[in-house]
Amino acid sequence: MPYDPQRHGPLRVVGPGFHERVWQVVRQVPAGFVTTYGDVGAALGLRAAARHVGFALAALPPRSDVPWHRVVNGRGELSTGGAIQRRRLAREGIRTNERGRIVDFRDIRLPVDALRAPK
DNA sequence: CGGCTGACGACCT
DNA sequence: GAGGTCGCCAGCC
């Protein structure tokens, strides 16, 4: 199906291969830990493009092996992922409170140094 | 060209 | 900690 902004929303790309590089970084996040859009962007040398990281994950095909649910915003809150993201995190022992905030976020946040840019 | 938008973030009250 | 503001950047109209 051809790209249709009406159905798929605006297309977000920060250079060729941006989506793939984002996915490659997110694949490095182990179960039981979470990272942030900003940290993923930083790992790619694009700290100012944190928002685009979100769009790259939104563009993931269904049933991909990329653990997109382990990416949250800098305050430890789930975004649009909602119920699905919450369930997948719970399956890994990560709890969220009634306001969509990850419990003990500071403790399970993966150090940004642990993420390396894909070659 | 100009305004608007957004799976974000740094600051300031 | 909870809001509000502003900066960010590419894509769309």
PDB file of C-alpha atoms (C1' of nucleotides) in Angstrom:
ATOM      1  CA  MET A   1       0.000   0.000   0.000  1.00  0.00           C
ATOM      2  CA  PRO A   2       1.408   3.410  -0.981  1.00  0.00           C
ATOM      3  CA  TYR A   3       2.201   5.914   1.702  1.00  0.00           C
ATOM      4  CA  ASP A   4      -0.863   7.959   2.645  1.00  0.00           C
ATOM      5  CA  PRO A   5      -0.410  10.789   5.171  1.00  0.00           C
ATOM      6  CA  GLN A   6      -4.144  10.699   5.866  1.00  0.00           C
ATOM      7  CA  ARG A   7      -3.972   7.115   7.082  1.00  0.00           C
ATOM      8  CA  HIS A   8      -0.386   6.729   8.275  1.00  0.00           C
ATOM      9  CA  GLY A   9       0.343  10.152   9.669  1.00  0.00           C
ATOM     10  CA  PRO A  10       3.336  12.309   8.760  1.00  0.00           C
ATOM     11  CA  LEU A  11       6.471  10.535   7.595  1.00  0.00           C
ATOM     12  CA  ARG A  12       9.450  11.136   9.853  1.00  0.00           C
ATOM     13  CA  VAL A  13      12.938  10.402   8.656  1.00  0.00           C
ATOM     14  CA  VAL A  14      16.183  11.996   9.788  1.00  0.00           C
ATOM     15  CA  GLY A  15      18.347  10.953   6.931  1.00  0.00           C
ATOM     16  CA  PRO A  16      18.629   7.669   5.043  1.00  0.00           C
ATOM     17  CA  GLY A  17      18.459   4.558   7.170  1.00  0.00           C
ATOM     18  CA  PHE A  18      17.369   6.424  10.257  1.00  0.00           C
ATOM     19  CA  HIS A  19      14.602   3.996  11.154  1.00  0.00           C
ATOM     20  CA  GLU A  20      16.866   0.986  10.851  1.00  0.00           C
ATOM     21  CA  ARG A  21      19.555   2.577  13.005  1.00  0.00           C
ATOM     22  CA  VAL A  22      17.029   3.391  15.713  1.00  0.00           C
ATOM     23  CA  TRP A  23      15.765  -0.181  15.710  1.00  0.00           C
ATOM     24  CA  GLN A  24      19.320  -1.501  15.914  1.00  0.00           C
ATOM     25  CA  VAL A  25      19.960   0.548  19.052  1.00  0.00           C
ATOM     26  CA  VAL A  26      16.679  -0.446  20.707  1.00  0.00           C
ATOM     27  CA  ARG A  27      17.520  -4.114  20.124  1.00  0.00           C
ATOM     28  CA  GLN A  28      20.388  -3.640  22.597  1.00  0.00           C
ATOM     29  CA  VAL A  29      18.061  -2.947  25.523  1.00  0.00           C
ATOM     30  CA  PRO A  30      17.845  -6.107  27.664  1.00  0.00           C
ATOM     31  CA  ALA A  31      14.615  -7.342  29.220  1.00  0.00           C
ATOM     32  CA  GLY A  32      14.036  -5.885  32.652  1.00  0.00           C
ATOM     33  CA  PHE A  33      15.484  -2.516  31.648  1.00  0.00           C
ATOM     34  CA  VAL A  34      14.153   0.542  29.856  1.00  0.00           C
ATOM     35  CA  THR A  35      15.709   3.422  27.964  1.00  0.00           C
ATOM     36  CA  THR A  36      14.455   6.792  26.730  1.00  0.00           C
ATOM     37  CA  TYR A  37      13.848   8.391  23.348  1.00  0.00           C
ATOM     38  CA  GLY A  38      16.501  10.970  24.185  1.00  0.00           C
ATOM     39  CA  ASP A  39      19.106   8.335  25.047  1.00  0.00           C
ATOM     40  CA  VAL A  40      18.477   6.430  21.823  1.00  0.00           C
ATOM     41  CA  GLY A  41      18.854   9.689  19.898  1.00  0.00           C
ATOM     42  CA  ALA A  42      22.050  10.457  21.809  1.00  0.00           C
ATOM     43  CA  ALA A  43      23.485   7.056  20.937  1.00  0.00           C
ATOM     44  CA  LEU A  44      23.010   8.011  17.300  1.00  0.00           C
ATOM     45  CA  GLY A  45      24.536  11.447  17.806  1.00  0.00           C
ATOM     46  CA  LEU A  46      21.146  13.050  17.330  1.00  0.00           C
ATOM     47  CA  ARG A  47      20.152  14.155  20.820  1.00  0.00           C
ATOM     48  CA  ALA A  48      17.922  16.901  19.426  1.00  0.00           C
ATOM     49  CA  ALA A  49      15.971  14.374  17.375  1.00  0.00           C
ATOM     50  CA  ALA A  50      14.415  12.542  20.314  1.00  0.00           C
ATOM     51  CA  ARG A  51      10.925  13.024  18.897  1.00  0.00           C
ATOM     52  CA  HIS A  52      11.921  11.368  15.662  1.00  0.00           C
ATOM     53  CA  VAL A  53      12.988   8.286  17.583  1.00  0.00           C
ATOM     54  CA  GLY A  54       9.379   7.928  18.642  1.00  0.00           C
ATOM     55  CA  PHE A  55       8.193   8.131  15.074  1.00  0.00           C
ATOM     56  CA  ALA A  56      10.739   5.560  13.995  1.00  0.00           C
ATOM     57  CA  LEU A  57       9.325   3.136  16.550  1.00  0.00           C
ATOM     58  CA  ALA A  58       5.778   3.965  15.485  1.00  0.00           C
ATOM     59  CA  ALA A  59       6.794   2.898  11.990  1.00  0.00           C
ATOM     60  CA  LEU A  60       7.764  -0.596  13.150  1.00  0.00           C
ATOM     61  CA  PRO A  61       6.002  -3.449  11.372  1.00  0.00           C
ATOM     62  CA  PRO A  62       3.752  -5.619  13.564  1.00  0.00           C
ATOM     63  CA  ARG A  63       5.430  -8.641  15.142  1.00  0.00           C
ATOM     64  CA  SER A  64       8.929  -7.233  14.746  1.00  0.00           C
ATOM     65  CA  ASP A  65      11.568  -8.432  17.213  1.00  0.00           C
ATOM     66  CA  VAL A  66      12.432  -4.871  18.265  1.00  0.00           C
ATOM     67  CA  PRO A  67      11.576  -4.342  21.959  1.00  0.00           C
ATOM     68  CA  TRP A  68       9.978  -0.943  21.382  1.00  0.00           C
ATOM     69  CA  HIS A  69       8.042  -1.224  24.651  1.00  0.00           C
ATOM     70  CA  ARG A  70      11.298  -0.718  26.585  1.00  0.00           C
ATOM     71  CA  VAL A  71      11.527   2.878  25.341  1.00  0.00           C
ATOM     72  CA  VAL A  72       9.791   5.561  27.393  1.00  0.00           C
ATOM     73  CA  ASN A  73      10.152   9.318  27.816  1.00  0.00           C
ATOM     74  CA  GLY A  74      12.667  10.996  30.095  1.00  0.00           C
ATOM     75  CA  ARG A  75      10.245  11.062  33.010  1.00  0.00           C
ATOM     76  CA  GLY A  76       9.615   7.347  32.880  1.00  0.00           C
ATOM     77  CA  GLU A  77       6.125   7.666  31.425  1.00  0.00           C
ATOM     78  CA  LEU A  78       4.571   5.458  28.763  1.00  0.00           C
ATOM     79  CA  SER A  79       3.300   7.350  25.774  1.00  0.00           C
ATOM     80  CA  THR A  80       0.783   6.265  23.180  1.00  0.00           C
ATOM     81  CA  GLY A  81       1.711   2.627  23.604  1.00  0.00           C
ATOM     82  CA  GLY A  82      -0.730   2.443  26.471  1.00  0.00           C
ATOM     83  CA  ALA A  83      -2.202  -0.955  27.312  1.00  0.00           C
ATOM     84  CA  ILE A  84      -0.024  -3.053  25.020  1.00  0.00           C
ATOM     85  CA  GLN A  85       3.209  -1.463  26.188  1.00  0.00           C
ATOM     86  CA  ARG A  86       2.140  -1.756  29.794  1.00  0.00           C
ATOM     87  CA  ARG A  87       1.351  -5.447  29.428  1.00  0.00           C
ATOM     88  CA  ARG A  88       4.606  -6.284  27.693  1.00  0.00           C
ATOM     89  CA  LEU A  89       6.581  -4.466  30.392  1.00  0.00           C
ATOM     90  CA  ALA A  90       4.674  -6.238  33.150  1.00  0.00           C
ATOM     91  CA  ARG A  91       5.631  -9.551  31.554  1.00  0.00           C
ATOM     92  CA  GLU A  92       9.258  -8.537  32.145  1.00  0.00           C
ATOM     93  CA  GLY A  93       8.676  -7.592  35.757  1.00  0.00           C
ATOM     94  CA  ILE A  94       8.374  -3.859  35.135  1.00  0.00           C
ATOM     95  CA  ARG A  95       5.461  -2.207  36.924  1.00  0.00           C
ATOM     96  CA  THR A  96       3.684   1.037  36.082  1.00  0.00           C
ATOM     97  CA  ASN A  97       1.569   3.112  38.440  1.00  0.00           C
ATOM     98  CA  GLU A  98      -1.954   4.445  37.864  1.00  0.00           C
ATOM     99  CA  ARG A  99      -0.624   7.510  36.127  1.00  0.00           C
ATOM    100  CA  GLY A 100       1.323   5.587  33.500  1.00  0.00           C
ATOM    101  CA  ARG A 101       4.614   6.113  35.304  1.00  0.00           C
ATOM    102  CA  ILE A 102       7.182   3.322  35.645  1.00  0.00           C
ATOM    103  CA  VAL A 103       7.793   2.280  39.258  1.00  0.00           C
ATOM    104  CA  ASP A 104      11.427   2.721  40.306  1.00  0.00           C
ATOM    105  CA  PHE A 105      12.255   4.186  36.907  1.00  0.00           C
ATOM    106  CA  ARG A 106      15.639   5.498  38.043  1.00  0.00           C
ATOM    107  CA  ASP A 107      16.689   2.021  39.076  1.00  0.00           C
ATOM    108  CA  ILE A 108      15.888   0.154  35.883  1.00  0.00           C
ATOM    109  CA  ARG A 109      16.847   2.849  33.411  1.00  0.00           C
ATOM    110  CA  LEU A 110      19.666   1.540  31.242  1.00  0.00           C
ATOM    111  CA  PRO A 111      22.801   3.739  31.419  1.00  0.00           C
ATOM    112  CA  VAL A 112      23.161   5.633  28.153  1.00  0.00           C
ATOM    113  CA  ASP A 113      26.745   4.342  27.880  1.00  0.00           C
ATOM    114  CA  ALA A 114      25.337   0.843  27.435  1.00  0.00           C
ATOM    115  CA  LEU A 115      23.939   1.820  24.059  1.00  0.00           C
ATOM    116  CA  ARG A 116      26.312   1.938  21.147  1.00  0.00           C
ATOM    117  CA  ALA A 117      25.613   3.353  17.730  1.00  0.00           C
ATOM    118  CA  PRO A 118      25.206   0.724  14.997  1.00  0.00           C
ATOM    119  CA  LYS A 119      28.023   0.541  12.500  1.00  0.00           C
TER     120      LYS A 119
ATOM    121  C1'  DC B   1       7.778  31.181   2.588  1.00  0.00           C
ATOM    122  C1'  DG B   2       5.061  30.523   7.056  1.00  0.00           C
ATOM    123  C1'  DG B   3       2.353  28.040  10.257  1.00  0.00           C
ATOM    124  C1'  DC B   4       1.206  23.693  12.503  1.00  0.00           C
ATOM    125  C1'  DT B   5       2.176  19.200  14.339  1.00  0.00           C
ATOM    126  C1'  DG B   6       4.342  15.750  17.427  1.00  0.00           C
ATOM    127  C1'  DA B   7       5.749   7.817  20.832  1.00  0.00           C
ATOM    128  C1'  DC B   8      10.497  14.542  23.296  1.00  0.00           C
ATOM    129  C1'  DG B   9      13.458  17.362  26.510  1.00  0.00           C
ATOM    130  C1'  DA B  10      15.585  21.147  29.273  1.00  0.00           C
ATOM    131  C1'  DC B  11      14.185  24.878  32.278  1.00  0.00           C
ATOM    132  C1'  DC B  12      11.652  27.623  35.333  1.00  0.00           C
ATOM    133  C1'  DT B  13       7.906  28.481  38.846  1.00  0.00           C
TER     134       DT B  13
ATOM    135  C1'  DG C   1       6.427  16.738  42.169  1.00  0.00           C
ATOM    136  C1'  DA C   2       3.199  19.078  39.220  1.00  0.00           C
ATOM    137  C1'  DG C   3       2.347  22.412  35.580  1.00  0.00           C
ATOM    138  C1'  DG C   4       3.719  25.813  31.971  1.00  0.00           C
ATOM    139  C1'  DT C   5       6.979  27.532  28.371  1.00  0.00           C
ATOM    140  C1'  DC C   6      10.140  27.191  24.908  1.00  0.00           C
ATOM    141  C1'  DG C   7      13.443  24.812  21.819  1.00  0.00           C
ATOM    142  C1'  DC C   8      13.955  21.126  18.860  1.00  0.00           C
ATOM    143  C1'  DC C   9      13.550  19.024  13.650  1.00  0.00           C
ATOM    144  C1'  DA C  10      11.440  17.124   9.492  1.00  0.00           C
ATOM    145  C1'  DG C  11       7.289  16.645   7.019  1.00  0.00           C
ATOM    146  C1'  DC C  12       2.921  18.387   5.476  1.00  0.00           C
ATOM    147  C1'  DC C  13      -0.406  21.921   3.870  1.00  0.00           C
TER     148       DC C  13
END
